Amino acid sequence: MKVSGFTFLRNGTLLGYPYIESLKSLLSVCDEVVVAVGKSDDDTLERVRSIGDARIRVIETTWNEDMKDRGYVYAQQKMIAQFNCSGDWAFYLEGDEVIHEEDAVKIRAAMEKHLANPEVEALVFDYHHFYGCPDLVAKSPAWYRRAPRIIRNTIRSWAPDGLFWVVMHQNKRGRYPNAALVGCPIYHYGHVRSSEKMNEKIRQVSRYWNHTPKAHVYNQIDASILQPFHGKHPAIVQPWFQDYAELVFTADPQYRLSKREKRHRWQMKVEKLLGRDLTKKHYRLVAA
């Protein structure tokens, strides 16, 4: 079995991504890692190459600055990397996501387990979405609880955005992939980067969504969705916390809920009553 990892990056240092930590964690699972690096205003390309691992293959790209439709430029860059993967499986990890070193064997074993079963087209991870500081995780319908991150590399799939895949079956309308659970989480750190880096990220990427950038303030959130994290962070990301992350968080007690947050509170009550996860899923479970 050969496993390809892939991702895309641009201005990773400028925007405060733990992308070097992300890539090194991906190397713990993959036989090759394809990285589409967009023309940047910082040292992203040089830092990726400086990892010095022969399994990393860099593809230099130029982003379409006129593509402003719902972040589709991310899908384009994601697919440039995926189309250059040569493994049986293709493992997509974003630049602010990290694999725990204790889960590497389990992830590889899940791919081995389902390799000979063509019904399983993708593998799905649970998620830890850290918010405000590394000690808190966000849990509400606003934060996807599971997502497919590994796709079988022998099927016709494409990405309408950075988050999920569509499988084209018999030239008919696309569908979400049939999937199995990996049984471990991905650690998502995009919302613990420094406030300065977060606002620079919003300023730069808003144009790809045709949005007017708005300043982001971490404490402006429904604090009831934040829960203490009692687990152990991946070892590789812990030095990054000291240099690039917000370490202390206090919610604004005067914060007024948005209509969307009020709706999510109601939805969580219904979920608790029914014992069901009512959030949107970009996959269909077909195996354990």
Short mmCIF file of C-alpha atoms in Angstrom, two decimals:
data_model
loop_
_atom_site.label_atom_id
_atom_site.label_comp_id
_atom_site.label_asym_id
_atom_site.label_seq_id
_atom_site.Cartn_x
_atom_site.Cartn_y
_atom_site.Cartn_z
CA MET A 1 0.00 0.00 0.00
CA LYS A 2 1.25 3.47 -0.91
CA VAL A 3 -0.14 6.56 0.82
CA SER A 4 0.12 10.06 -0.64
CA GLY A 5 -0.33 13.13 1.51
CA PHE A 6 -1.17 16.46 -0.02
CA THR A 7 -1.96 20.07 0.78
CA PHE A 8 -1.72 23.59 -0.59
CA LEU A 9 -0.10 26.63 0.98
CA ARG A 10 0.40 30.31 0.38
CA ASN A 11 1.83 32.91 2.79
CA GLY A 12 1.86 30.32 5.55
CA THR A 13 4.31 32.25 7.72
CA LEU A 14 2.69 35.63 7.15
CA LEU A 15 -0.74 34.27 8.09
CA GLY A 16 0.41 32.34 11.16
CA TYR A 17 -0.22 28.74 10.06
CA PRO A 18 1.55 25.85 11.84
CA TYR A 19 2.22 24.48 8.38
CA ILE A 20 5.68 23.05 9.04
CA GLU A 21 4.31 21.14 12.03
CA SER A 22 1.38 19.99 9.88
CA LEU A 23 3.63 18.69 7.10
CA LYS A 24 5.94 16.89 9.49
CA SER A 25 2.98 15.17 11.13
CA LEU A 26 1.68 14.13 7.69
CA LEU A 27 5.06 12.58 6.92
CA SER A 28 4.52 10.23 9.88
CA VAL A 29 1.82 8.48 7.86
CA CYS A 30 2.64 9.02 4.17
CA ASP A 31 5.08 7.63 1.62
CA GLU A 32 5.02 10.90 -0.32
CA VAL A 33 3.65 14.39 0.39
CA VAL A 34 2.68 16.71 -2.47
CA VAL A 35 2.60 20.42 -1.60
CA ALA A 36 1.17 23.03 -3.97
CA VAL A 37 2.85 26.26 -2.88
CA GLY A 38 1.33 29.43 -4.29
CA LYS A 39 3.49 32.44 -5.05
CA SER A 40 3.92 34.02 -1.62
CA ASP A 41 5.07 37.23 0.03
CA ASP A 42 7.05 35.40 2.70
CA ASP A 43 9.38 32.43 3.15
CA THR A 44 6.77 29.66 2.84
CA LEU A 45 8.43 27.98 -0.15
CA GLU A 46 11.89 28.10 1.41
CA ARG A 47 10.66 26.74 4.74
CA VAL A 48 8.84 23.82 3.10
CA ARG A 49 11.96 22.90 1.14
CA SER A 50 14.12 23.25 4.24
CA ILE A 51 12.30 20.31 5.87
CA GLY A 52 14.72 18.31 3.77
CA ASP A 53 12.68 15.14 3.38
CA ALA A 54 12.92 13.43 -0.02
CA ARG A 55 9.26 12.36 0.25
CA ILE A 56 8.11 15.98 -0.13
CA ARG A 57 7.36 17.09 -3.69
CA VAL A 58 6.72 20.81 -4.18
CA ILE A 59 4.63 22.20 -7.03
CA GLU A 60 4.87 25.96 -7.44
CA THR A 61 1.57 27.54 -8.46
CA THR A 62 -0.02 30.90 -9.26
CA TRP A 63 -3.45 31.62 -7.79
CA ASN A 64 -6.28 32.98 -9.90
CA GLU A 65 -6.84 36.38 -8.24
CA ASP A 66 -10.08 36.88 -10.17
CA MET A 67 -11.70 33.74 -8.73
CA LYS A 68 -13.99 35.15 -6.02
CA ASP A 69 -16.77 32.56 -6.01
CA ARG A 70 -17.12 30.87 -2.58
CA GLY A 71 -13.46 30.11 -2.13
CA TYR A 72 -13.22 27.98 -5.26
CA VAL A 73 -9.58 29.00 -5.71
CA TYR A 74 -8.91 26.77 -2.68
CA ALA A 75 -10.53 23.86 -4.48
CA GLN A 76 -8.37 24.53 -7.53
CA GLN A 77 -5.19 24.47 -5.47
CA LYS A 78 -6.32 21.41 -3.53
CA MET A 79 -6.92 19.51 -6.75
CA ILE A 80 -3.61 20.52 -8.29
CA ALA A 81 -1.95 18.76 -5.37
CA GLN A 82 -4.31 15.77 -5.36
CA PHE A 83 -3.99 15.16 -9.10
CA ASN A 84 -0.25 14.72 -8.57
CA CYS A 85 -0.66 12.04 -5.90
CA SER A 86 0.36 8.52 -6.93
CA GLY A 87 -0.67 6.48 -3.89
CA ASP A 88 -3.56 4.11 -3.31
CA TRP A 89 -4.95 6.65 -0.84
CA ALA A 90 -4.63 10.46 -0.86
CA PHE A 91 -4.56 12.10 2.57
CA TYR A 92 -5.46 15.81 2.63
CA LEU A 93 -4.36 17.89 5.60
CA GLU A 94 -4.77 21.65 5.79
CA GLY A 95 -1.97 23.93 6.92
CA ASP A 96 -3.51 24.50 10.37
CA GLU A 97 -4.24 20.82 11.05
CA VAL A 98 -1.93 18.36 12.81
CA ILE A 99 -1.93 14.60 13.34
CA HIS A 100 -1.09 13.30 16.80
CA GLU A 101 2.03 11.12 16.83
CA GLU A 102 0.15 8.50 18.86
CA ASP A 103 -2.44 8.15 16.08
CA ALA A 104 -0.10 7.59 13.12
CA VAL A 105 -0.18 3.79 13.39
CA LYS A 106 -3.98 3.76 13.76
CA ILE A 107 -4.44 5.96 10.67
CA ARG A 108 -2.20 3.76 8.58
CA ALA A 109 -3.99 0.64 9.87
CA ALA A 110 -7.38 2.06 8.86
CA MET A 111 -6.16 2.47 5.28
CA GLU A 112 -4.77 -1.07 5.27
CA LYS A 113 -8.04 -2.42 6.65
CA HIS A 114 -10.20 -0.91 3.91
CA LEU A 115 -7.76 -1.06 0.99
CA ALA A 116 -9.34 -4.16 -0.54
CA ASN A 117 -12.92 -2.99 0.00
CA PRO A 118 -13.88 -0.72 -2.93
CA GLU A 119 -17.13 0.23 -1.19
CA VAL A 120 -15.09 2.39 1.18
CA GLU A 121 -14.07 5.42 -0.85
CA ALA A 122 -13.01 7.75 1.96
CA LEU A 123 -11.97 7.79 5.60
CA VAL A 124 -13.47 10.19 8.11
CA PHE A 125 -11.83 11.84 11.13
CA ASP A 126 -13.27 13.33 14.29
CA TYR A 127 -12.15 16.90 15.00
CA HIS A 128 -10.76 18.98 17.83
CA HIS A 129 -11.39 22.62 16.88
CA PHE A 130 -9.33 24.71 19.29
CA TYR A 131 -10.54 28.23 19.88
CA GLY A 132 -9.05 31.25 21.59
CA CYS A 133 -6.26 29.27 23.25
CA PRO A 134 -4.99 25.67 23.20
CA ASP A 135 -6.99 24.81 26.33
CA LEU A 136 -10.46 25.22 24.78
CA VAL A 137 -12.35 23.42 22.01
CA ALA A 138 -15.42 24.72 20.18
CA LYS A 139 -18.36 22.31 19.96
CA SER A 140 -21.49 23.43 18.15
CA PRO A 141 -23.15 22.96 14.74
CA ALA A 142 -20.99 25.86 13.51
CA TRP A 143 -17.95 23.58 13.80
CA TYR A 144 -18.01 20.36 11.80
CA ARG A 145 -17.58 17.36 14.06
CA ARG A 146 -16.31 14.96 11.44
CA ALA A 147 -14.86 15.35 7.96
CA PRO A 148 -13.41 13.08 5.26
CA ARG A 149 -9.69 13.69 4.88
CA ILE A 150 -8.54 10.54 3.08
CA ILE A 151 -9.89 9.62 -0.37
CA ARG A 152 -9.30 6.53 -2.47
CA ASN A 153 -6.99 7.68 -5.25
CA THR A 154 -8.47 5.39 -7.93
CA ILE A 155 -11.93 6.95 -8.13
CA ARG A 156 -13.21 10.02 -9.95
CA SER A 157 -13.38 12.67 -7.28
CA TRP A 158 -13.07 16.43 -7.19
CA ALA A 159 -13.36 19.18 -4.60
CA PRO A 160 -15.91 22.00 -4.94
CA ASP A 161 -14.14 23.64 -1.98
CA GLY A 162 -11.37 22.92 0.48
CA LEU A 163 -13.48 20.92 2.93
CA PHE A 164 -14.99 17.96 1.08
CA TRP A 165 -15.08 15.83 -2.07
CA VAL A 166 -17.69 14.91 -4.66
CA VAL A 167 -17.49 11.50 -6.35
CA MET A 168 -18.59 11.35 -10.00
CA HIS A 169 -20.33 8.00 -10.50
CA GLN A 170 -21.21 6.74 -14.01
CA ASN A 171 -21.19 10.28 -15.42
CA LYS A 172 -24.24 11.14 -13.35
CA ARG A 173 -24.62 13.81 -10.71
CA GLY A 174 -21.93 13.83 -8.08
CA ARG A 175 -22.43 12.45 -4.58
CA TYR A 176 -20.54 12.47 -1.31
CA PRO A 177 -18.12 9.54 -0.89
CA ASN A 178 -18.97 6.33 0.92
CA ALA A 179 -16.80 6.27 4.01
CA ALA A 180 -15.55 4.55 7.13
CA LEU A 181 -14.39 6.08 10.40
CA VAL A 182 -10.70 6.23 11.27
CA GLY A 183 -11.43 6.43 15.00
CA CYS A 184 -9.13 9.29 15.95
CA PRO A 185 -9.15 13.09 15.66
CA ILE A 186 -7.42 15.76 13.68
CA TYR A 187 -6.17 18.70 15.73
CA HIS A 188 -7.26 22.00 14.18
CA TYR A 189 -5.37 25.10 15.36
CA GLY A 190 -6.46 27.82 12.95
CA HIS A 191 -8.40 29.70 15.63
CA VAL A 192 -5.65 29.89 18.21
CA ARG A 193 -3.12 31.75 16.07
CA SER A 194 -2.32 35.27 17.26
CA SER A 195 -5.02 37.89 16.77
CA GLU A 196 -2.67 39.82 14.51
CA LYS A 197 -2.11 36.84 12.22
CA MET A 198 -5.81 35.94 12.26
CA ASN A 199 -6.82 39.39 11.09
CA GLU A 200 -4.16 39.40 8.39
CA LYS A 201 -5.51 36.04 7.21
CA ILE A 202 -9.06 37.40 7.07
CA ARG A 203 -7.89 40.49 5.20
CA GLN A 204 -6.09 38.43 2.57
CA VAL A 205 -8.57 35.61 1.99
CA SER A 206 -11.86 37.56 2.07
CA ARG A 207 -11.46 38.50 -1.57
CA TYR A 208 -11.65 34.85 -2.64
CA TRP A 209 -15.11 34.68 -1.08
CA ASN A 210 -16.18 38.10 -2.36
CA HIS A 211 -16.51 39.27 1.25
CA THR A 212 -15.68 42.58 2.88
CA PRO A 213 -13.12 41.78 5.59
CA LYS A 214 -14.28 42.36 9.17
CA ALA A 215 -11.97 42.52 12.16
CA HIS A 216 -11.92 39.31 14.18
CA VAL A 217 -11.97 39.51 17.98
CA TYR A 218 -11.67 36.15 19.71
CA ASN A 219 -13.78 37.06 22.73
CA GLN A 220 -16.84 37.82 20.58
CA ILE A 221 -18.32 34.33 20.69
CA ASP A 222 -21.00 32.30 22.46
CA ALA A 223 -18.88 31.07 25.36
CA SER A 224 -21.30 28.20 26.07
CA ILE A 225 -19.93 26.27 23.08
CA LEU A 226 -16.37 26.30 24.46
CA GLN A 227 -15.29 23.31 26.52
CA PRO A 228 -12.02 22.53 28.32
CA PHE A 229 -9.64 20.28 26.44
CA HIS A 230 -8.49 17.45 28.67
CA GLY A 231 -6.38 15.57 26.14
CA LYS A 232 -2.74 15.86 25.12
CA HIS A 233 -1.63 18.00 22.19
CA PRO A 234 0.69 16.57 19.52
CA ALA A 235 4.27 17.06 20.68
CA ILE A 236 5.30 18.69 17.42
CA VAL A 237 2.90 21.64 17.79
CA GLN A 238 3.66 22.59 21.38
CA PRO A 239 6.68 24.84 20.60
CA TRP A 240 4.47 26.65 18.05
CA PHE A 241 2.09 27.63 20.86
CA GLN A 242 4.78 29.64 22.61
CA ASP A 243 5.78 31.60 19.51
CA TYR A 244 2.58 32.02 17.49
CA ALA A 245 -0.57 31.20 19.47
CA GLU A 246 -2.89 33.03 21.82
CA LEU A 247 -2.33 31.44 25.23
CA VAL A 248 -5.03 33.13 27.33
CA PHE A 249 -8.70 33.54 26.50
CA THR A 250 -11.56 35.30 28.30
CA ALA A 251 -14.98 35.59 26.66
CA ASP A 252 -16.79 38.92 26.66
CA PRO A 253 -19.56 38.56 29.28
CA GLN A 254 -21.54 41.31 27.52
CA TYR A 255 -21.47 39.56 24.16
CA ARG A 256 -24.87 39.35 22.46
CA LEU A 257 -25.68 36.19 20.53
CA SER A 258 -26.19 36.41 16.79
CA LYS A 259 -29.28 34.87 15.17
CA ARG A 260 -27.08 32.05 13.91
CA GLU A 261 -25.74 31.30 17.39
CA LYS A 262 -29.25 31.30 18.84
CA ARG A 263 -30.28 28.81 16.14
CA HIS A 264 -27.31 26.61 16.98
CA ARG A 265 -28.22 26.63 20.67
CA TRP A 266 -31.72 25.42 19.79
CA GLN A 267 -30.28 22.77 17.48
CA MET A 268 -27.98 21.45 20.21
CA LYS A 269 -30.95 21.10 22.56
CA VAL A 270 -32.77 19.05 19.93
CA GLU A 271 -29.67 16.90 19.39
CA LYS A 272 -29.41 16.21 23.10
CA LEU A 273 -33.10 15.33 23.29
CA LEU A 274 -32.95 12.97 20.30
CA GLY A 275 -29.45 11.64 20.90
CA ARG A 276 -28.52 12.40 17.30
CA ASP A 277 -25.98 14.48 15.42
CA LEU A 278 -28.01 16.77 13.15
CA THR A 279 -25.08 18.56 11.51
CA LYS A 280 -24.46 18.35 7.78
CA LYS A 281 -22.16 15.50 6.72
CA HIS A 282 -20.14 15.41 3.52
CA TYR A 283 -19.94 11.61 3.45
CA ARG A 284 -22.07 8.48 3.93
CA LEU A 285 -20.92 5.88 6.43
CA VAL A 286 -20.89 2.37 4.97
CA ALA A 287 -18.45 0.56 7.27
CA ALA A 288 -17.12 0.59 10.79
#
